[in-house]
Coordinates of C-alpha atoms in Angstrom, one line a residue:
Chain G
X25 CA -11.1 -107.0 -50.2
X26 CA -12.5 -109.5 -52.1
X27 CA -15.6 -107.0 -53.2
X28 CA -13.4 -105.7 -55.7
X29 CA -13.1 -108.4 -58.7
X30 CA -13.3 -107.4 -62.3
X31 CA -12.3 -104.0 -61.5
X32 CA -12.7 -102.9 -65.6
X33 CA -16.1 -103.3 -65.5
X34 CA -16.4 -101.3 -62.8
X35 CA -14.4 -98.9 -64.8
X36 CA -15.9 -99.1 -68.1
X37 CA -19.0 -98.7 -66.4
X38 CA -18.3 -95.7 -64.5
X39 CA -16.1 -93.6 -67.5
X40 CA -18.9 -94.7 -69.8
X41 CA -20.5 -92.4 -67.7
X42 CA -18.5 -89.6 -66.7
X43 CA -18.1 -88.5 -70.2
X44 CA -21.5 -88.8 -70.7
X45 CA -22.3 -86.8 -67.9
X46 CA -19.2 -84.3 -68.9
X47 CA -19.6 -83.9 -73.0
X48 CA -22.6 -81.2 -71.5
X49 CA -20.7 -78.5 -70.5
X50 CA -17.6 -80.1 -73.0
X51 CA -19.9 -79.3 -75.8
X52 CA -21.1 -75.1 -74.2
X53 CA -17.8 -74.9 -74.0
X54 CA -16.4 -75.8 -77.3
X55 CA -19.4 -73.5 -79.0
X56 CA -18.5 -71.3 -77.2
X57 CA -15.1 -70.0 -78.6
X58 CA -17.1 -71.3 -82.2
X59 CA -17.2 -68.5 -85.2
X60 CA -20.3 -67.5 -87.1
X61 CA -20.7 -69.7 -89.1
X62 CA -19.4 -73.0 -86.8
X63 CA -22.0 -74.4 -84.7
X64 CA -25.5 -75.6 -86.2
X65 CA -23.9 -77.0 -89.4
X66 CA -23.9 -80.3 -90.8
X67 CA -21.9 -83.4 -90.6
X68 CA -21.9 -82.2 -87.1
X69 CA -18.3 -80.7 -85.6
X70 CA -17.3 -81.3 -81.7
X71 CA -14.2 -78.8 -81.8
X72 CA -13.9 -74.8 -83.1
X73 CA -11.9 -74.3 -86.1
X74 CA -9.6 -71.6 -83.9
X75 CA -10.2 -70.7 -80.2
X76 CA -12.7 -67.2 -81.5
X77 CA -13.3 -65.0 -78.3
X78 CA -15.5 -63.0 -80.1
X79 CA -18.4 -64.5 -78.2
X80 CA -17.5 -63.5 -75.1
X81 CA -16.8 -59.8 -76.0
X82 CA -20.8 -60.5 -77.5
X83 CA -22.1 -61.9 -74.4
X84 CA -21.0 -59.3 -72.6
X85 CA -22.2 -56.6 -74.7
X86 CA -25.9 -58.1 -75.7
X87 CA -26.6 -59.0 -72.6
X88 CA -25.8 -56.0 -70.9
X89 CA -23.4 -58.8 -68.1
X90 CA -22.4 -56.3 -65.9
X91 CA -25.7 -56.0 -65.0
X92 CA -27.1 -58.9 -65.5
X93 CA -24.1 -60.3 -62.8
X94 CA -24.7 -57.4 -60.4
X95 CA -28.3 -58.6 -60.0
X96 CA -28.1 -61.6 -59.4
X97 CA -24.7 -60.9 -57.0
X98 CA -27.6 -58.6 -54.9
X99 CA -30.6 -61.4 -54.8
X100 CA -27.9 -64.0 -53.7
X101 CA -25.7 -61.8 -51.3
X102 CA -29.0 -60.8 -49.4
X103 CA -30.7 -64.1 -49.5
X104 CA -27.5 -66.2 -48.6
X105 CA -26.7 -63.7 -45.2
X106 CA -30.9 -63.2 -44.5
X107 CA -30.6 -67.1 -44.4
X108 CA -28.5 -67.9 -42.1
X109 CA -28.9 -64.7 -40.0
X110 CA -32.6 -66.1 -38.7
X111 CA -31.3 -70.1 -39.5
X112 CA -28.9 -69.8 -36.5
X113 CA -31.2 -66.5 -34.7
X114 CA -34.5 -69.2 -35.5
X115 CA -32.5 -72.4 -34.6
X116 CA -31.5 -71.2 -30.8
X117 CA -34.6 -70.1 -29.5
X118 CA -35.9 -73.7 -31.3
X119 CA -32.5 -75.4 -29.7
X120 CA -32.2 -73.7 -26.8
X121 CA -34.2 -71.8 -25.1
X122 CA -37.6 -72.5 -23.0
X123 CA -40.1 -71.1 -24.4
X124 CA -44.8 -71.7 -23.5
X125 CA -44.5 -72.6 -27.8
X126 CA -42.3 -73.8 -28.7
X127 CA -43.0 -76.7 -29.5
X128 CA -46.2 -75.7 -31.9
X129 CA -42.8 -73.3 -34.0
X130 CA -41.3 -76.4 -34.6
X131 CA -43.6 -78.3 -36.3
X132 CA -44.6 -74.8 -38.6
X133 CA -40.3 -75.7 -39.3
X134 CA -41.2 -78.1 -40.6
X135 CA -44.1 -78.3 -41.7
X136 CA -42.9 -75.4 -43.5
X137 CA -40.9 -78.3 -46.3
X138 CA -44.1 -79.9 -47.0
X139 CA -45.7 -77.6 -49.6
X140 CA -44.4 -77.1 -53.0
X141 CA -42.5 -74.5 -54.2
X142 CA -45.1 -74.0 -56.8
X143 CA -48.2 -73.3 -54.7
X144 CA -46.4 -69.7 -53.8
X145 CA -45.0 -68.5 -57.5
X146 CA -48.6 -66.8 -57.6
X147 CA -50.0 -65.3 -54.3
X148 CA -46.3 -64.4 -53.6
X149 CA -46.2 -62.6 -56.9
X150 CA -49.7 -61.1 -56.3
X151 CA -48.7 -60.0 -52.4
X152 CA -45.4 -57.8 -54.0
X153 CA -48.3 -56.4 -56.5
X154 CA -50.2 -55.1 -53.7
X155 CA -46.6 -54.0 -51.5
X156 CA -48.4 -51.6 -50.1
X157 CA -47.3 -48.4 -50.5
X158 CA -44.0 -49.5 -51.9
X159 CA -43.7 -49.1 -55.6
X160 CA -46.7 -46.4 -56.0
X161 CA -49.3 -48.2 -54.2
X162 CA -51.4 -46.2 -51.7
X163 CA -52.0 -48.1 -47.5
X164 CA -54.1 -50.8 -49.0
X165 CA -52.4 -52.4 -51.9
X166 CA -53.3 -50.2 -54.6
X167 CA -52.4 -48.4 -57.9
X168 CA -48.4 -49.1 -58.4
X169 CA -46.5 -52.1 -59.0
X170 CA -45.5 -52.5 -55.3
X171 CA -42.4 -54.7 -53.7
X172 CA -42.4 -55.7 -58.0
X173 CA -40.3 -52.4 -59.2
X174 CA -37.2 -53.3 -56.6
X175 CA -34.9 -55.8 -56.6
X176 CA -35.3 -57.2 -53.2
X177 CA -38.8 -58.7 -55.1
X178 CA -35.9 -61.2 -56.3
X179 CA -35.4 -61.9 -52.7
X180 CA -38.2 -62.1 -51.1
X181 CA -40.1 -65.3 -50.5
X182 CA -36.2 -67.2 -50.0
X183 CA -35.2 -64.7 -47.3
X184 CA -36.0 -68.1 -44.4
X185 CA -35.5 -71.6 -45.3
X186 CA -37.5 -73.8 -42.9
X187 CA -34.9 -76.6 -43.9
X188 CA -32.2 -73.7 -43.0
X189 CA -34.0 -73.4 -39.1
X190 CA -34.0 -76.9 -38.9
X191 CA -30.5 -78.1 -40.2
X192 CA -28.6 -75.3 -37.7
X193 CA -31.0 -76.4 -34.6
X194 CA -30.1 -80.3 -35.2
X195 CA -27.2 -78.8 -34.4
X196 CA -27.4 -77.0 -31.6
X197 CA -29.0 -78.9 -29.6
X198 CA -26.1 -80.6 -29.7
X199 CA -24.1 -77.7 -27.4
X200 CA -23.8 -78.3 -23.8
X201 CA -26.1 -76.5 -22.1
X202 CA -23.2 -76.1 -19.0
X203 CA -21.2 -73.9 -21.7
X204 CA -24.1 -71.6 -22.0
X205 CA -24.9 -71.4 -18.2
X206 CA -21.2 -70.4 -17.9
X207 CA -22.5 -67.6 -20.2
X208 CA -24.6 -66.5 -18.4
X209 CA -23.4 -66.6 -15.4
X210 CA -20.2 -65.1 -16.2
X211 CA -23.0 -62.7 -17.0
X212 CA -23.4 -63.0 -21.5
X213 CA -27.5 -61.6 -22.7
X214 CA -29.0 -64.5 -25.0
X215 CA -27.2 -61.9 -27.5
X216 CA -23.4 -62.4 -26.7
X217 CA -24.6 -66.3 -26.3
X218 CA -25.7 -66.4 -29.8
X219 CA -23.6 -64.9 -31.0
X220 CA -19.9 -65.6 -29.2
X221 CA -20.1 -69.4 -28.3
X222 CA -23.8 -69.7 -30.1
X223 CA -22.4 -69.5 -33.9
X224 CA -18.4 -70.2 -33.8
X225 CA -19.2 -73.9 -32.4
X226 CA -22.1 -74.2 -35.1
X227 CA -19.3 -72.3 -38.5
X228 CA -19.5 -75.9 -40.5
X229 CA -23.1 -76.4 -41.2
X230 CA -23.7 -72.5 -41.7
X231 CA -20.8 -73.5 -44.0
X232 CA -23.1 -75.7 -45.0
X233 CA -26.6 -73.7 -45.5
X234 CA -24.5 -70.9 -46.7
X235 CA -23.2 -72.7 -50.2
X236 CA -26.1 -75.0 -50.4
X237 CA -29.2 -71.7 -49.8
X238 CA -25.9 -70.1 -52.4
X239 CA -25.9 -72.0 -55.0
X240 CA -29.9 -72.5 -54.5
X241 CA -30.2 -68.4 -55.4
X242 CA -27.9 -68.0 -57.9
X243 CA -29.1 -70.7 -60.2
X244 CA -33.4 -69.8 -59.9
X245 CA -34.2 -68.7 -62.8
X246 CA -38.9 -69.5 -62.4
X247 CA -39.7 -66.9 -59.8
X248 CA -36.1 -64.3 -60.9
X249 CA -38.7 -65.3 -64.1
X250 CA -42.0 -63.4 -62.9
X251 CA -40.1 -60.6 -61.2
X252 CA -38.4 -59.9 -64.8
X253 CA -40.7 -60.1 -66.7
X254 CA -42.7 -57.4 -64.4
X255 CA -39.7 -55.3 -64.3
X256 CA -37.3 -56.3 -66.8
X257 CA -34.4 -54.1 -65.0
X258 CA -34.1 -56.6 -61.9
X259 CA -33.1 -59.2 -64.8
X260 CA -30.7 -61.9 -63.6
X261 CA -28.4 -64.3 -65.9
X262 CA -30.0 -67.4 -65.9
X263 CA -33.1 -64.9 -66.9
X264 CA -31.3 -62.6 -69.2
X265 CA -28.8 -65.5 -70.9
X266 CA -32.3 -67.3 -71.7
X267 CA -34.6 -63.8 -73.1
X268 CA -31.7 -63.7 -75.6
X269 CA -32.4 -67.5 -76.4
X270 CA -35.6 -67.0 -77.0
X271 CA -35.3 -63.8 -79.2
X272 CA -33.0 -64.0 -81.0
X273 CA -32.3 -66.2 -83.8
X274 CA -30.6 -69.7 -81.7
X275 CA -28.2 -71.3 -84.9
X276 CA -26.5 -67.4 -85.2
X277 CA -26.1 -66.3 -82.0
X278 CA -25.3 -69.9 -79.9
X279 CA -21.4 -69.1 -79.6
X280 CA -22.6 -66.1 -77.8
X281 CA -25.9 -67.9 -75.0
X282 CA -23.1 -70.9 -74.0
X283 CA -20.2 -68.3 -73.6
X284 CA -22.8 -66.2 -71.6
X285 CA -23.4 -69.8 -69.9
X286 CA -20.2 -70.6 -69.3
X287 CA -19.6 -66.8 -67.1
X288 CA -23.1 -67.7 -65.2
X289 CA -23.0 -70.9 -64.8
X290 CA -18.4 -71.0 -63.5
X291 CA -19.3 -68.7 -59.4
X292 CA -20.8 -71.5 -58.7
X293 CA -18.5 -74.0 -60.0
X294 CA -15.4 -73.0 -58.8
X295 CA -16.8 -72.2 -55.3
X296 CA -18.2 -75.5 -55.1
X297 CA -15.0 -77.1 -56.3
X298 CA -13.6 -75.1 -53.1
X299 CA -15.9 -76.4 -50.7
X300 CA -17.4 -79.5 -51.9
X301 CA -17.1 -81.2 -49.0
X302 CA -19.8 -78.6 -46.8
X303 CA -22.3 -79.1 -50.3
X304 CA -21.9 -82.6 -50.2
X305 CA -22.8 -83.0 -46.9
X306 CA -25.1 -80.1 -47.0
X307 CA -27.2 -82.3 -49.8
X308 CA -27.0 -85.4 -48.3
X309 CA -28.7 -83.9 -44.8
X310 CA -30.8 -82.4 -46.9
X311 CA -31.3 -85.7 -49.4
X312 CA -33.0 -84.6 -51.8
X313 CA -31.2 -81.8 -54.1
Chain D
X25 CA -37.0 -83.6 -48.9
X26 CA -36.3 -84.6 -45.3
X27 CA -39.2 -86.4 -43.9
X28 CA -37.3 -89.3 -43.1
X29 CA -35.7 -86.5 -40.4
X30 CA -38.7 -85.8 -39.0
X31 CA -40.0 -88.3 -36.9
X32 CA -36.6 -88.1 -35.2
X33 CA -36.2 -84.8 -35.2
X34 CA -39.8 -83.8 -33.4
X35 CA -38.7 -86.9 -31.2
X36 CA -35.8 -84.3 -30.2
X37 CA -38.8 -81.6 -29.7
X38 CA -40.4 -82.9 -26.7
X39 CA -38.1 -80.8 -23.4
X40 CA -39.1 -80.1 -20.9
X41 CA -42.2 -77.8 -21.3
X42 CA -41.8 -75.1 -18.7
X43 CA -44.8 -75.8 -15.4
X44 CA -44.8 -72.3 -14.4
X45 CA -42.9 -71.2 -11.5
X46 CA -42.7 -75.1 -10.8
X47 CA -39.0 -76.3 -11.5
X48 CA -39.3 -79.6 -11.1
X49 CA -40.1 -80.8 -14.3
X50 CA -36.8 -78.0 -15.2
X51 CA -34.0 -80.1 -16.5
X52 CA -30.8 -79.8 -14.2
X53 CA -29.6 -76.1 -14.0
X54 CA -27.6 -74.9 -11.5
X55 CA -30.3 -72.8 -9.0
X56 CA -30.0 -69.0 -9.5
X57 CA -32.2 -66.5 -7.4
X58 CA -35.7 -64.7 -9.2
X59 CA -35.4 -68.9 -11.3
X60 CA -39.1 -67.2 -13.1
X61 CA -38.2 -63.4 -14.0
X62 CA -34.6 -65.0 -15.5
X63 CA -37.4 -67.3 -18.2
X64 CA -39.9 -65.2 -18.5
X65 CA -36.8 -63.1 -20.1
X66 CA -35.8 -66.2 -21.2
X67 CA -39.3 -66.1 -23.5
X68 CA -38.8 -62.6 -24.4
X69 CA -35.3 -63.5 -26.0
X70 CA -37.1 -65.7 -27.2
X71 CA -39.9 -64.4 -29.2
X72 CA -36.8 -61.9 -30.1
X73 CA -35.0 -63.9 -31.5
X74 CA -38.1 -65.9 -34.1
X75 CA -39.5 -63.1 -35.1
X76 CA -38.1 -62.0 -38.0
X77 CA -39.1 -66.1 -38.9
X78 CA -42.7 -65.4 -37.5
X79 CA -43.4 -62.6 -39.5
X80 CA -42.1 -64.0 -42.5
X81 CA -44.3 -67.0 -41.9
X82 CA -47.5 -64.7 -41.9
X83 CA -47.3 -62.9 -45.0
X84 CA -44.6 -66.2 -47.1
X85 CA -46.7 -68.5 -46.3
X86 CA -49.8 -68.7 -44.0
X87 CA -51.2 -65.4 -45.7
X88 CA -50.6 -67.3 -49.0
X89 CA -51.6 -70.0 -48.8
X90 CA -55.3 -69.0 -48.0
X91 CA -54.8 -66.6 -50.7
X92 CA -54.3 -69.4 -53.3
X93 CA -57.1 -71.6 -52.0
X94 CA -59.6 -67.8 -52.7
X95 CA -57.8 -67.9 -55.5
X96 CA -59.4 -71.1 -56.2
X97 CA -62.3 -70.8 -56.2
X98 CA -62.8 -67.1 -58.2
X99 CA -62.7 -65.9 -60.9
X100 CA -60.0 -62.7 -61.2
X101 CA -58.1 -61.5 -64.7
X102 CA -56.4 -58.6 -63.5
X103 CA -54.8 -56.4 -60.3
X104 CA -58.1 -54.7 -59.0
X105 CA -58.3 -56.5 -55.6
X106 CA -61.9 -55.5 -55.6
X107 CA -62.7 -57.1 -59.7
X108 CA -61.8 -61.7 -56.8
X109 CA -65.1 -62.8 -57.7
X110 CA -65.7 -66.1 -56.4
X111 CA -67.6 -68.9 -58.5
X112 CA -67.2 -71.9 -56.2
X113 CA -65.7 -75.0 -58.0
X114 CA -66.1 -73.7 -60.9
X115 CA -62.4 -73.5 -61.8
X116 CA -61.8 -77.1 -60.5
X117 CA -64.9 -78.4 -62.9
X118 CA -62.8 -76.7 -65.5
X119 CA -59.9 -78.8 -64.9
X120 CA -61.3 -81.4 -66.0
X121 CA -64.9 -80.6 -67.6
X122 CA -64.5 -83.0 -71.8
X123 CA -62.8 -80.3 -73.7
X124 CA -60.4 -79.4 -71.6
X125 CA -56.7 -81.3 -72.0
X126 CA -55.7 -80.8 -67.8
X127 CA -56.1 -84.8 -67.5
X128 CA -54.9 -85.9 -70.5
X129 CA -52.9 -85.4 -71.9
X130 CA -50.6 -82.6 -68.9
X131 CA -51.6 -85.0 -66.1
X132 CA -51.0 -88.4 -67.5
X133 CA -47.3 -85.7 -69.3
X134 CA -46.7 -85.3 -65.9
X135 CA -46.8 -88.8 -64.3
X136 CA -45.1 -90.3 -67.3
X137 CA -42.2 -87.4 -66.7
X138 CA -42.3 -88.2 -62.9
X139 CA -42.3 -92.0 -63.3
X140 CA -39.6 -91.8 -66.3
X141 CA -36.9 -89.3 -64.7
X142 CA -37.2 -92.2 -61.6
X143 CA -37.1 -95.0 -63.7
X144 CA -34.1 -93.7 -66.1
X145 CA -32.0 -92.1 -62.7
X146 CA -32.1 -94.5 -61.2
X147 CA -31.0 -97.7 -63.4
X148 CA -28.6 -95.0 -63.7
X149 CA -27.3 -94.2 -60.1
X150 CA -27.1 -97.7 -58.8
X151 CA -25.6 -98.6 -61.5
X152 CA -22.8 -96.5 -61.4
X153 CA -22.5 -96.4 -57.4
X154 CA -23.2 -99.6 -56.9
X155 CA -19.1 -99.6 -59.8
X156 CA -18.3 -96.5 -57.9
X157 CA -17.2 -98.5 -54.4
X158 CA -16.1 -100.6 -56.6
X159 CA -13.1 -98.4 -57.3
X160 CA -10.0 -95.8 -56.5
X161 CA -10.8 -91.9 -56.4
X162 CA -14.2 -92.4 -56.0
X163 CA -14.9 -89.1 -54.6
X164 CA -13.7 -87.8 -57.8
X165 CA -15.2 -89.9 -59.6
X166 CA -18.6 -87.9 -57.5
X167 CA -17.7 -84.6 -57.7
X168 CA -17.9 -85.5 -62.0
X169 CA -21.5 -87.0 -61.7
X170 CA -22.5 -83.8 -59.1
X171 CA -22.2 -80.7 -62.1
X172 CA -25.2 -80.8 -63.7
X173 CA -26.7 -80.3 -60.3
X174 CA -25.3 -77.0 -59.6
X175 CA -25.8 -76.2 -62.8
X176 CA -28.5 -73.3 -64.2
X177 CA -31.8 -75.5 -65.5
X178 CA -31.2 -72.2 -68.6
X179 CA -27.1 -74.3 -68.9
X180 CA -29.1 -77.8 -68.8
X181 CA -31.7 -76.8 -70.5
X182 CA -30.5 -74.5 -73.0
X183 CA -27.3 -76.9 -74.1
X184 CA -29.0 -80.5 -74.4
X185 CA -31.7 -78.4 -76.9
X186 CA -28.5 -77.2 -78.5
X187 CA -27.1 -80.9 -78.7
X188 CA -30.7 -82.5 -80.1
X189 CA -31.0 -79.9 -82.9
X190 CA -30.6 -81.2 -87.1
X191 CA -26.5 -80.0 -86.1
X192 CA -25.9 -80.5 -83.4
X193 CA -24.1 -83.5 -80.8
X194 CA -25.9 -86.3 -80.2
X195 CA -27.2 -86.1 -83.6
X196 CA -24.2 -86.0 -84.9
X197 CA -22.7 -89.0 -83.3
X198 CA -26.0 -90.7 -84.8
X199 CA -24.9 -90.0 -88.7
X200 CA -21.4 -90.7 -87.7
X201 CA -22.9 -94.6 -86.7
X202 CA -24.1 -94.1 -90.1
X203 CA -28.3 -93.5 -88.6
X204 CA -30.9 -91.1 -89.8
X205 CA -31.4 -87.7 -87.8
X206 CA -33.6 -87.9 -84.7
X207 CA -36.2 -85.0 -84.3
X208 CA -36.0 -85.2 -80.4
X209 CA -37.8 -81.8 -79.7
X210 CA -39.9 -81.4 -81.9
X211 CA -41.4 -84.3 -82.7
X212 CA -44.5 -85.0 -80.8
X213 CA -43.4 -88.4 -79.9
X214 CA -39.3 -88.0 -78.7
X215 CA -39.5 -84.7 -77.1
X216 CA -40.8 -86.1 -73.7
X217 CA -38.6 -88.5 -73.5
X218 CA -35.9 -86.0 -75.4
X219 CA -36.3 -83.4 -72.3
X220 CA -36.9 -86.4 -70.5
X221 CA -32.9 -88.2 -70.3
X222 CA -32.4 -84.5 -69.6
X223 CA -34.2 -84.9 -66.0
X224 CA -33.0 -87.5 -65.6
X225 CA -29.5 -86.8 -66.0
X226 CA -29.6 -84.3 -64.2
X227 CA -30.5 -85.4 -60.9
X228 CA -28.3 -88.5 -61.0
X229 CA -25.7 -87.4 -58.9
X230 CA -27.5 -86.5 -56.1
X231 CA -29.1 -90.1 -56.5
X232 CA -25.6 -90.8 -56.6
X233 CA -24.8 -89.7 -53.7
X234 CA -27.3 -90.9 -51.0
X235 CA -27.0 -94.8 -52.1
X236 CA -23.0 -94.5 -51.1
X237 CA -24.0 -93.5 -48.3
X238 CA -26.3 -96.1 -48.3
X239 CA -23.3 -98.8 -49.6
X240 CA -20.7 -97.9 -47.5
X241 CA -23.0 -99.3 -44.2
X242 CA -23.3 -102.4 -46.3
X243 CA -20.7 -105.3 -43.9
X244 CA -17.3 -105.8 -45.7
X245 CA -18.0 -109.1 -44.3
X246 CA -20.9 -109.8 -46.1
X247 CA -18.7 -109.9 -49.0
X248 CA -15.8 -111.8 -47.9
X249 CA -18.5 -114.0 -47.0
X250 CA -20.0 -114.4 -50.6
X251 CA -17.0 -114.7 -51.9
X252 CA -16.3 -118.0 -49.9
X253 CA -18.5 -119.0 -51.6
X254 CA -17.5 -118.4 -54.4
X255 CA -20.5 -116.4 -56.4
X256 CA -20.0 -114.1 -58.6
X257 CA -19.7 -110.0 -59.7
X258 CA -24.0 -110.1 -60.1
X259 CA -24.8 -112.9 -57.8
X260 CA -23.4 -110.5 -55.2
X261 CA -25.2 -107.3 -56.2
X262 CA -29.1 -109.1 -56.7
X263 CA -28.1 -111.2 -53.4
X264 CA -26.1 -108.9 -51.0
X265 CA -26.4 -105.5 -52.4
X266 CA -29.9 -104.5 -53.9
X267 CA -31.9 -106.2 -51.5
X268 CA -29.1 -103.9 -47.8
X269 CA -29.3 -100.9 -51.1
X270 CA -33.2 -101.0 -50.1
X271 CA -33.8 -97.9 -48.1
X272 CA -31.6 -95.4 -49.6
X273 CA -33.4 -97.0 -53.0
X274 CA -36.9 -96.5 -51.0
X275 CA -35.6 -92.4 -50.3
X276 CA -33.9 -91.9 -53.8
X277 CA -37.6 -93.2 -55.6
X278 CA -40.1 -91.4 -53.4
X279 CA -38.1 -87.9 -53.3
X280 CA -37.1 -88.4 -57.0
X281 CA -40.5 -88.6 -57.8
X282 CA -41.3 -85.9 -56.2
X283 CA -39.7 -83.7 -57.7
X284 CA -40.7 -84.4 -61.0
X285 CA -44.6 -83.9 -60.0
X286 CA -42.9 -81.0 -60.3
X287 CA -40.8 -79.7 -62.8
X288 CA -41.3 -78.1 -65.1
X289 CA -37.9 -74.8 -65.3
X290 CA -37.0 -77.3 -67.1
X291 CA -39.2 -77.5 -69.7
X292 CA -39.9 -73.8 -69.9
X293 CA -36.7 -73.7 -71.4
X294 CA -36.2 -76.1 -73.8
X295 CA -40.1 -76.8 -75.3
X296 CA -42.0 -74.4 -73.6
X297 CA -44.4 -77.5 -73.9
X298 CA -44.9 -77.9 -77.7
X299 CA -44.8 -79.6 -79.7
X300 CA -48.5 -79.0 -78.6
X301 CA -49.2 -79.7 -75.2
X302 CA -46.9 -82.9 -75.8
X303 CA -44.9 -81.8 -73.4
X304 CA -46.5 -80.5 -71.0
X305 CA -46.8 -80.8 -67.8
X306 CA -48.8 -79.8 -64.2
X307 CA -47.0 -77.2 -63.0
X308 CA -46.3 -75.6 -66.6
X309 CA -50.0 -75.3 -66.8
X310 CA -50.4 -73.2 -64.1
X311 CA -47.1 -71.4 -64.0
X312 CA -49.3 -71.1 -67.8
X313 CA -52.6 -70.0 -66.9
X314 CA -51.8 -67.9 -64.7
X315 CA -48.7 -65.6 -66.8
X316 CA -49.8 -66.1 -69.8
X317 CA -53.5 -65.5 -70.4
X318 CA -54.3 -64.4 -66.9
X319 CA -56.5 -66.8 -65.9
X320 CA -55.5 -66.8 -61.6
X321 CA -58.2 -68.8 -60.2
X322 CA -57.9 -71.5 -63.3
X323 CA -54.1 -71.5 -61.9
X324 CA -55.1 -71.2 -59.4
X325 CA -57.3 -74.9 -59.4
X326 CA -54.5 -76.3 -61.1
X327 CA -52.0 -75.7 -58.3
X328 CA -54.5 -77.3 -55.9
X329 CA -55.0 -80.5 -58.1
X330 CA -51.1 -80.6 -58.8
X331 CA -50.3 -80.1 -54.8
X332 CA -53.0 -83.3 -53.5
X333 CA -51.6 -85.6 -55.7
X334 CA -47.5 -84.8 -54.2
X335 CA -49.4 -84.7 -50.3
X336 CA -50.6 -88.0 -51.5
X337 CA -46.9 -89.3 -52.2
X338 CA -45.9 -88.2 -49.8
X339 CA -48.3 -89.5 -47.7
X340 CA -47.8 -92.9 -48.6
X341 CA -44.3 -92.0 -48.6
X342 CA -44.7 -91.0 -45.2
X343 CA -46.8 -94.9 -44.2
X344 CA -43.7 -96.7 -46.3
X345 CA -40.8 -95.3 -43.5
X346 CA -42.9 -95.5 -40.8
X347 CA -44.4 -99.1 -40.8
X348 CA -40.1 -100.0 -42.0
X349 CA -38.9 -97.6 -39.3
X350 CA -41.7 -100.8 -36.8
X351 CA -40.5 -103.7 -38.4
X352 CA -37.1 -102.6 -37.2

């Protein structure tokens, strides 16, 4: 343990950095408890004079939090569920089944990860607007608002994830063929093999993928902003809070905004703290977040 | 970005191909009757399993790419599909015409933003990761540094925006130290650096994680040998830690640079590109052209220009990693 010399120097650096990381969060929480006229005034005060809960009540009313929460939950659930299902289905086919075109499809999956998301905002939005036979559109996608009227629009572009397929495939490759073959000889169809053997064996990677997807979907901002600009009924938490910030006098409503932010990051924070082992492994596997 | 994983993965994908009814290339499997039929059934099942994915790729990947390319060479300012008018490369030449703000300050800002965040995040994460490696309770520290990553950009942006205000935490600290207040986000000179700090703050956690994985692979014996030679911590850091960390550093640098080139959500939340164009970046300009001005053509052209920049960085990255692979 000779490398552990001068630990005080390391402590100094790590603690300073940790303070810089955590202080903005503490400032958010403290501000959310500040009373009227207590924030944005000089001189700056970190602690609230009295822990005032009224901001949380105000956030509930001004933001229509239950609706925002519902939209965020539905979109996140749709995305997470679909990514897990399609990734494990496609991952199984690519890892364990033999069929013409397999290498081509696998390369296609890999190549999807090379395209930056900003390239798709415009075409995805226009495709949803012109979706045939939805939201008053005719068969050729004319006349109505298309799928932008639906809460599903929040989830549509994220339902399949190339990285998710790649990740599950890599883990499914490691399952011995003999196990699957034995099940087939016992009369199990491919669907049963997938559901009874492959999915249980790859549970840890599915938890990792589910968690990564959940956090991304819950925090998604730009796409949700686009969709809810077209249809305010499907506004999500981040969009709603940002809207409040933009349209009301920030000095007065800052504590309410902060209260909304605290409520919006709580679900992810709790989930992350409970399952961080899986999340961190996912970030190391994907290399970038 | 998983690019570095890709070569290994494609290697594994070269499984035995089905070669018609001949079974000599098939892997060792118990000989069961009706193999041809089972092969065909397996192919059908495989496509059934892949159907949702392939359908999705057709509608949300291939169709949009073609659509975006078409739009980038058209003039279209509405929603009626019949109004699309082809204009060749006009949108692209417009972006680079005299008096256009796209090259400067917007593309310049994009590069400065990416370079700035990489430099700050890299310096911070190297320092913290090597120090955490010396401490106990490493998991606890890493979790702390990780908090910004799982937080929505709206929260990160708003908290920092609030901290940058005249009555906010940042100026509170400056004033307590006897310094004058700074108009962080409203002064064109300080706005871009102020946003860069936030982006770097938000991305340090994942860099620490990747660097930690790199540090764990440095053999303990190197440090023991250095200690026997009487090397101080600074020498150890420069002569042992940094050189052996090079692959992880390279990876963090390139991936964070790519992320930086594409970021704009944080800027929308904090400054909306202002004051003036002081914090405007390419992806934000694309977004504004499309969804504020309804100019799909110019917006798509801007997206493709940025895509080419991102593609070039990606290719350089692949080239670097492949060359390194051959050296090893």
